[in-house]
mmCIF file of C-alpha atoms in Angstrom:
data_model
loop_
_atom_site.group_PDB
_atom_site.id
_atom_site.type_symbol
_atom_site.label_atom_id
_atom_site.label_comp_id
_atom_site.label_asym_id
_atom_site.label_seq_id
_atom_site.Cartn_x
_atom_site.Cartn_y
_atom_site.Cartn_z
ATOM 1 C CA MET A 26 56.269 -89.483 35.370
ATOM 2 C CA TRP A 27 59.054 -92.292 35.183
ATOM 3 C CA ARG A 28 57.349 -93.664 32.218
ATOM 4 C CA LEU A 29 57.098 -90.081 30.600
ATOM 5 C CA GLN A 30 60.987 -89.299 31.210
ATOM 6 C CA ARG A 31 61.895 -92.712 29.757
ATOM 7 C CA ARG A 32 59.679 -91.508 26.625
ATOM 8 C CA ALA A 33 61.577 -88.383 26.331
ATOM 9 C CA LEU A 34 64.851 -90.041 26.078
ATOM 10 C CA ALA A 35 63.947 -92.255 23.640
ATOM 11 C CA VAL A 36 62.199 -89.506 21.267
ATOM 12 C CA PRO A 37 64.982 -87.358 19.305
ATOM 13 C CA VAL A 38 64.435 -83.777 20.134
ATOM 14 C CA TRP A 39 64.650 -81.455 16.979
ATOM 15 C CA ALA A 40 64.426 -78.042 18.942
ATOM 16 C CA ALA A 41 63.911 -75.168 16.548
ATOM 17 C CA LEU A 42 65.253 -71.925 18.035
ATOM 18 C CA ARG A 43 62.705 -69.469 19.388
ATOM 19 C CA ALA A 44 63.824 -66.726 21.659
ATOM 20 C CA ALA A 45 62.802 -63.190 22.039
ATOM 21 C CA SER A 46 59.693 -62.914 19.921
ATOM 22 C CA PRO A 47 56.268 -64.620 20.307
ATOM 23 C CA GLY A 48 56.909 -65.920 16.634
ATOM 24 C CA GLY A 49 60.274 -67.290 17.817
ATOM 25 C CA VAL A 50 63.413 -67.398 15.740
ATOM 26 C CA GLY A 51 62.035 -69.216 12.764
ATOM 27 C CA GLY A 52 58.471 -67.907 13.472
ATOM 28 C CA ALA A 53 56.252 -70.245 11.729
ATOM 29 C CA ARG A 54 57.254 -73.984 11.343
ATOM 30 C CA GLY A 55 59.883 -74.224 8.714
ATOM 31 C CA ARG A 56 61.384 -76.890 6.512
ATOM 32 C CA GLY A 57 61.912 -80.040 8.094
ATOM 33 C CA SER A 58 60.016 -79.606 11.449
ATOM 34 C CA SER A 59 57.400 -81.896 12.459
ATOM 35 C CA SER A 60 53.750 -81.324 13.436
ATOM 36 C CA SER A 61 54.170 -83.581 16.387
ATOM 37 C CA SER A 62 55.325 -82.395 19.741
ATOM 38 C CA SER A 63 58.972 -83.065 20.816
ATOM 39 C CA TRP A 64 59.855 -83.880 24.538
ATOM 40 C CA CYS A 65 62.071 -82.175 27.174
ATOM 41 C CA TRP A 66 65.348 -84.078 27.792
ATOM 42 C CA ARG A 67 65.106 -83.089 31.554
ATOM 43 C CA CYS A 68 61.201 -83.077 32.617
ATOM 44 C CA GLY A 69 59.940 -85.139 29.902
ATOM 45 C CA GLY A 70 57.426 -82.300 29.105
ATOM 46 C CA ALA A 71 55.865 -81.651 25.848
ATOM 47 C CA LEU A 72 57.683 -78.889 23.844
ATOM 48 C CA GLY A 73 56.268 -76.536 21.373
ATOM 49 C CA GLY A 74 52.665 -76.698 20.189
ATOM 50 C CA GLY A 75 51.273 -75.075 17.193
ATOM 51 C CA GLY A 76 54.442 -72.999 16.376
ATOM 52 C CA GLY A 77 56.835 -75.725 16.921
ATOM 53 C CA ALA A 78 59.376 -76.633 19.466
ATOM 54 C CA SER A 79 60.745 -74.133 21.863
ATOM 55 C CA CYS A 80 64.501 -73.308 22.611
ATOM 56 C CA PHE A 81 63.366 -73.605 26.318
ATOM 57 C CA CYS A 82 60.991 -76.073 27.923
ATOM 58 C CA PRO A 83 57.704 -74.055 28.843
ATOM 59 C CA ALA A 84 57.524 -76.507 31.996
ATOM 60 C CA CYS A 85 61.001 -76.519 33.766
ATOM 61 C CA ARG A 86 62.713 -73.813 31.398
ATOM 62 C CA ALA A 87 65.582 -76.115 30.578
ATOM 63 C CA LEU A 88 67.453 -75.178 27.564
ATOM 64 C CA GLN A 89 66.741 -77.731 24.643
ATOM 65 C CA PRO A 90 69.262 -78.966 21.825
ATOM 66 C CA PRO A 91 69.509 -76.607 18.678
ATOM 67 C CA PRO A 92 68.588 -77.954 15.177
ATOM 68 C CA PRO A 93 71.344 -80.007 13.609
ATOM 69 C CA LEU A 94 73.888 -77.617 11.784
ATOM 70 C CA HIS A 95 73.660 -79.755 8.386
ATOM 71 C CA GLY A 96 70.819 -78.628 6.396
ATOM 72 C CA ALA A 97 69.889 -75.855 8.775
ATOM 73 C CA ASP A 98 67.704 -73.048 7.017
ATOM 74 C CA LEU A 99 69.424 -70.091 8.237
ATOM 75 C CA PHE A 100 66.882 -67.644 7.196
ATOM 76 C CA ARG A 101 63.920 -69.299 9.284
ATOM 77 C CA LEU A 102 66.391 -69.311 12.215
ATOM 78 C CA MET A 103 67.071 -65.562 12.212
ATOM 79 C CA GLY A 104 63.555 -64.886 11.686
ATOM 80 C CA CYS A 105 64.274 -63.753 7.950
ATOM 81 C CA PRO A 106 61.537 -63.637 6.726
ATOM 82 C CA PRO A 107 58.840 -63.060 9.342
ATOM 83 C CA PRO A 108 56.228 -65.648 10.083
ATOM 84 C CA ARG A 109 54.140 -66.716 7.253
ATOM 85 C CA SER A 110 56.489 -65.068 4.668
ATOM 86 C CA GLU A 111 58.623 -66.331 1.890
ATOM 87 C CA ARG A 112 62.450 -66.227 2.178
ATOM 88 C CA SER A 113 64.145 -63.524 0.345
ATOM 89 C CA PHE A 114 67.527 -62.521 -0.849
ATOM 90 C CA ARG A 115 66.681 -59.034 0.156
ATOM 91 C CA LEU A 116 66.505 -58.437 3.900
ATOM 92 C CA ASP A 117 66.788 -55.894 6.537
ATOM 93 C CA GLU A 118 70.460 -55.538 7.638
ATOM 94 C CA ALA A 119 69.649 -53.648 10.585
ATOM 95 C CA GLN A 120 66.962 -55.998 11.926
ATOM 96 C CA LEU A 121 69.173 -58.999 11.147
ATOM 97 C CA GLN A 122 71.583 -57.300 13.547
ATOM 98 C CA ARG A 123 69.322 -56.730 16.299
ATOM 99 C CA ARG A 124 67.992 -60.235 15.934
ATOM 100 C CA PHE A 125 71.381 -61.583 16.327
ATOM 101 C CA ARG A 126 72.227 -59.499 19.133
ATOM 102 C CA SER A 127 68.696 -60.672 21.010
ATOM 103 C CA LEU A 128 69.607 -64.217 20.191
ATOM 104 C CA GLN A 129 73.224 -64.099 21.714
ATOM 105 C CA ARG A 130 71.910 -62.351 24.666
ATOM 106 C CA ARG A 131 69.533 -65.274 25.452
ATOM 107 C CA LEU A 132 71.677 -68.206 24.376
ATOM 108 C CA HIS A 133 75.338 -67.316 24.894
ATOM 109 C CA PRO A 134 77.292 -69.582 27.254
ATOM 110 C CA ASP A 135 78.098 -66.848 29.733
ATOM 111 C CA ARG A 136 74.212 -67.080 30.810
ATOM 112 C CA PHE A 137 74.557 -70.704 31.587
ATOM 113 C CA GLY A 138 77.579 -70.926 33.666
ATOM 114 C CA GLN A 139 75.864 -72.251 36.734
ATOM 115 C CA SER A 140 73.561 -74.577 34.662
ATOM 116 C CA THR A 141 73.811 -78.238 33.948
ATOM 117 C CA GLN A 142 76.610 -79.606 31.686
ATOM 118 C CA ALA A 143 74.145 -80.545 29.139
ATOM 119 C CA GLU A 144 72.542 -76.958 29.180
ATOM 120 C CA ARG A 145 76.127 -75.553 28.974
ATOM 121 C CA ASP A 146 76.797 -77.856 25.812
ATOM 122 C CA PHE A 147 73.650 -77.000 24.092
ATOM 123 C CA SER A 148 74.276 -73.299 24.876
ATOM 124 C CA GLU A 149 77.556 -73.488 23.006
ATOM 125 C CA GLN A 150 76.017 -75.135 20.174
ATOM 126 C CA HIS A 151 73.259 -72.644 19.875
ATOM 127 C CA SER A 152 75.554 -69.867 19.947
ATOM 128 C CA ALA A 153 77.789 -71.265 17.479
ATOM 129 C CA LEU A 154 74.886 -71.719 15.042
ATOM 130 C CA VAL A 155 73.636 -68.086 15.602
ATOM 131 C CA ASN A 156 77.282 -66.886 14.916
ATOM 132 C CA ARG A 157 77.199 -69.096 11.507
ATOM 133 C CA ALA A 158 73.786 -67.699 10.662
ATOM 134 C CA TYR A 159 74.263 -64.078 11.086
ATOM 135 C CA GLY A 160 77.603 -64.381 9.256
ATOM 136 C CA THR A 161 76.124 -66.274 6.234
ATOM 137 C CA LEU A 162 73.218 -63.622 6.127
ATOM 138 C CA ARG A 163 75.044 -60.657 6.345
ATOM 139 C CA ARG A 164 76.987 -61.012 3.188
ATOM 140 C CA PRO A 165 75.147 -61.000 -0.236
ATOM 141 C CA LEU A 166 77.470 -63.795 -1.625
ATOM 142 C CA SER A 167 76.924 -66.350 1.173
ATOM 143 C CA ARG A 168 73.376 -65.178 1.681
ATOM 144 C CA GLY A 169 72.797 -65.976 -1.957
ATOM 145 C CA LEU A 170 74.606 -69.316 -2.050
ATOM 146 C CA HIS A 171 72.741 -70.625 1.271
ATOM 147 C CA LEU A 172 69.533 -69.473 -0.596
ATOM 148 C CA LEU A 173 70.484 -71.387 -3.837
ATOM 149 C CA GLU A 174 71.301 -74.422 -1.540
ATOM 150 C CA LEU A 175 67.848 -74.461 0.114
ATOM 151 C CA ASN A 176 66.497 -74.459 -3.137
ATOM 152 C CA GLY A 177 68.477 -77.608 -4.203
ATOM 153 C CA VAL A 178 70.949 -75.723 -6.591
ATOM 154 C CA GLU A 179 74.821 -75.778 -5.912
ATOM 155 C CA LEU A 180 77.759 -74.110 -7.827
ATOM 156 C CA GLU A 181 80.206 -76.271 -9.267
ATOM 157 C CA LYS A 182 83.391 -76.475 -7.490
ATOM 158 C CA GLY A 183 86.668 -75.421 -9.369
ATOM 159 C CA THR A 184 86.713 -73.802 -12.526
ATOM 160 C CA ASP A 185 83.233 -72.467 -13.897
ATOM 161 C CA SER A 186 83.101 -74.052 -17.489
ATOM 162 C CA GLU A 187 79.965 -72.052 -18.120
ATOM 163 C CA ALA A 188 81.497 -68.718 -17.709
ATOM 164 C CA ASP A 189 81.732 -66.147 -20.300
ATOM 165 C CA PRO A 190 85.315 -65.914 -21.872
ATOM 166 C CA GLU A 191 85.151 -62.352 -21.834
ATOM 167 C CA PHE A 192 84.367 -62.253 -18.130
ATOM 168 C CA LEU A 193 87.315 -64.610 -17.642
ATOM 169 C CA SER A 194 89.421 -62.347 -19.608
ATOM 170 C CA GLU A 195 88.374 -59.471 -17.542
ATOM 171 C CA ILE A 196 89.038 -61.320 -14.211
ATOM 172 C CA MET A 197 92.481 -62.535 -15.463
ATOM 173 C CA GLU A 198 93.544 -58.962 -16.333
ATOM 174 C CA ILE A 199 92.430 -57.322 -12.865
ATOM 175 C CA ASN A 200 94.239 -60.341 -11.227
ATOM 176 C CA GLU A 201 97.514 -59.456 -13.110
ATOM 177 C CA LYS A 202 97.301 -55.823 -12.363
ATOM 178 C CA LEU A 203 96.867 -56.379 -8.825
ATOM 179 C CA THR A 204 99.928 -58.796 -8.846
ATOM 180 C CA GLU A 205 102.236 -56.622 -10.632
ATOM 181 C CA THR A 206 101.325 -52.896 -9.125
ATOM 182 C CA ASN A 207 103.042 -51.451 -6.262
ATOM 183 C CA ASN A 208 101.121 -48.059 -6.925
ATOM 184 C CA GLU A 209 98.583 -47.547 -4.187
ATOM 185 C CA ASP A 210 96.307 -45.270 -6.255
ATOM 186 C CA THR A 211 96.184 -48.166 -8.882
ATOM 187 C CA ARG A 212 95.405 -50.804 -6.160
ATOM 188 C CA GLU A 213 92.613 -48.405 -4.600
ATOM 189 C CA GLU A 214 91.035 -47.919 -8.038
ATOM 190 C CA LEU A 215 90.834 -51.710 -8.740
ATOM 191 C CA GLU A 216 89.470 -51.974 -5.089
ATOM 192 C CA ASN A 217 86.608 -49.560 -5.742
ATOM 193 C CA TYR A 218 86.092 -51.165 -9.259
ATOM 194 C CA ILE A 219 85.486 -54.518 -7.590
ATOM 195 C CA ALA A 220 83.276 -53.180 -4.954
ATOM 196 C CA ALA A 221 81.038 -51.561 -7.437
ATOM 197 C CA LYS A 222 80.911 -54.895 -9.568
ATOM 198 C CA GLN A 223 79.936 -56.779 -6.228
ATOM 199 C CA GLU A 224 77.068 -54.318 -5.759
ATOM 200 C CA GLU A 225 75.977 -54.530 -9.209
ATOM 201 C CA LEU A 226 76.255 -58.524 -9.367
ATOM 202 C CA ALA A 227 74.143 -58.308 -5.960
ATOM 203 C CA ARG A 228 71.479 -56.450 -7.658
ATOM 204 C CA VAL A 229 71.314 -59.049 -10.274
ATOM 205 C CA VAL A 230 71.171 -61.767 -7.930
ATOM 206 C CA GLY A 231 68.268 -60.031 -6.139
ATOM 207 C CA GLN A 232 66.152 -59.790 -9.239
ATOM 208 C CA ALA A 233 67.057 -63.226 -10.341
ATOM 209 C CA PHE A 234 65.540 -64.530 -6.847
ATOM 210 C CA ASP A 235 62.683 -62.122 -7.201
ATOM 211 C CA GLN A 236 61.882 -63.709 -10.694
ATOM 212 C CA ASP A 237 62.423 -67.291 -9.355
ATOM 213 C CA ASP A 238 65.095 -67.690 -11.921
ATOM 214 C CA LEU A 239 67.516 -69.639 -9.932
ATOM 215 C CA GLN A 240 69.902 -70.517 -13.051
ATOM 216 C CA LYS A 241 70.330 -66.735 -13.430
ATOM 217 C CA ALA A 242 70.997 -66.270 -9.665
ATOM 218 C CA LYS A 243 73.507 -69.081 -10.009
ATOM 219 C CA LYS A 244 75.417 -67.706 -12.937
ATOM 220 C CA ALA A 245 75.648 -64.181 -11.014
ATOM 221 C CA LEU A 246 76.614 -65.649 -7.847
ATOM 222 C CA ALA A 247 79.588 -67.296 -9.678
ATOM 223 C CA LYS A 248 80.645 -64.404 -11.079
ATOM 224 C CA MET A 249 80.453 -62.779 -7.416
ATOM 225 C CA LYS A 250 82.743 -65.571 -6.163
ATOM 226 C CA TYR A 251 85.580 -64.464 -8.828
ATOM 227 C CA PHE A 252 85.163 -60.992 -7.389
ATOM 228 C CA ALA A 253 85.280 -62.087 -3.960
ATOM 229 C CA ASN A 254 88.651 -63.825 -4.309
ATOM 230 C CA LEU A 255 89.824 -60.687 -6.101
ATOM 231 C CA GLU A 256 88.613 -58.784 -3.012
ATOM 232 C CA GLU A 257 90.470 -60.954 -0.834
ATOM 233 C CA LYS A 258 93.600 -60.419 -2.914
ATOM 234 C CA VAL A 259 93.320 -56.731 -2.448
ATOM 235 C CA LYS A 260 93.185 -57.028 1.428
ATOM 236 C CA ARG A 261 96.424 -59.211 1.340
ATOM 237 C CA THR A 262 98.406 -56.842 -0.740
ATOM 238 C CA LYS A 263 97.529 -54.164 1.943
ATOM 239 C CA ILE A 264 98.947 -56.261 4.658
ATOM 240 C CA PRO A 265 102.765 -55.479 5.070
ATOM 241 C CA SER A 266 104.944 -58.816 4.542
#
């Protein structure tokens, strides 16, 4: 057993989240996982088998380390899509919320108050990762950007040099109206228009991903970022100074 434990400490543990369902958080093995077994940090027992490593050791039930934050596939982590399915921009928001609550019930630090320091630390990391995943996937813009990133595509930082001049002109006009108006009706009208444009662009993004047209999705998401900034400005104007 001593040799087995020593081996466990020498082998990095890449534990993919699996919780309430038999298929686990990520279901089938996702990108970046290994076909070989990982080892429990506490008892040295093998983790996973077939479906990937488990969040809890099947032998001693110790909570295992979460996957690394950088490069994590948040779709798989939250069970979106189900096992053996492909990722999709379109998802069931009610199902996502149920999954989030289920994971937090199992992994929240409050459940590990009497556990080892290692498990308390792992619980905080798991909980933070689940919060990040839920916050990212529940919003169309951040969900689309994450899906682009998983496909190796990123938006350029700063000004979008490829943006349509007519579109940029529209954004500037809305921005000026928001800056200059003190009329609540005008502000509400602009807010509704911005929300409608966000919904319209989200549909375009969904269609683009369905067609596997990443460049089209990228352009639509770049426009969504402009409207998201305007949306934030509307919110700030509502807060009394």
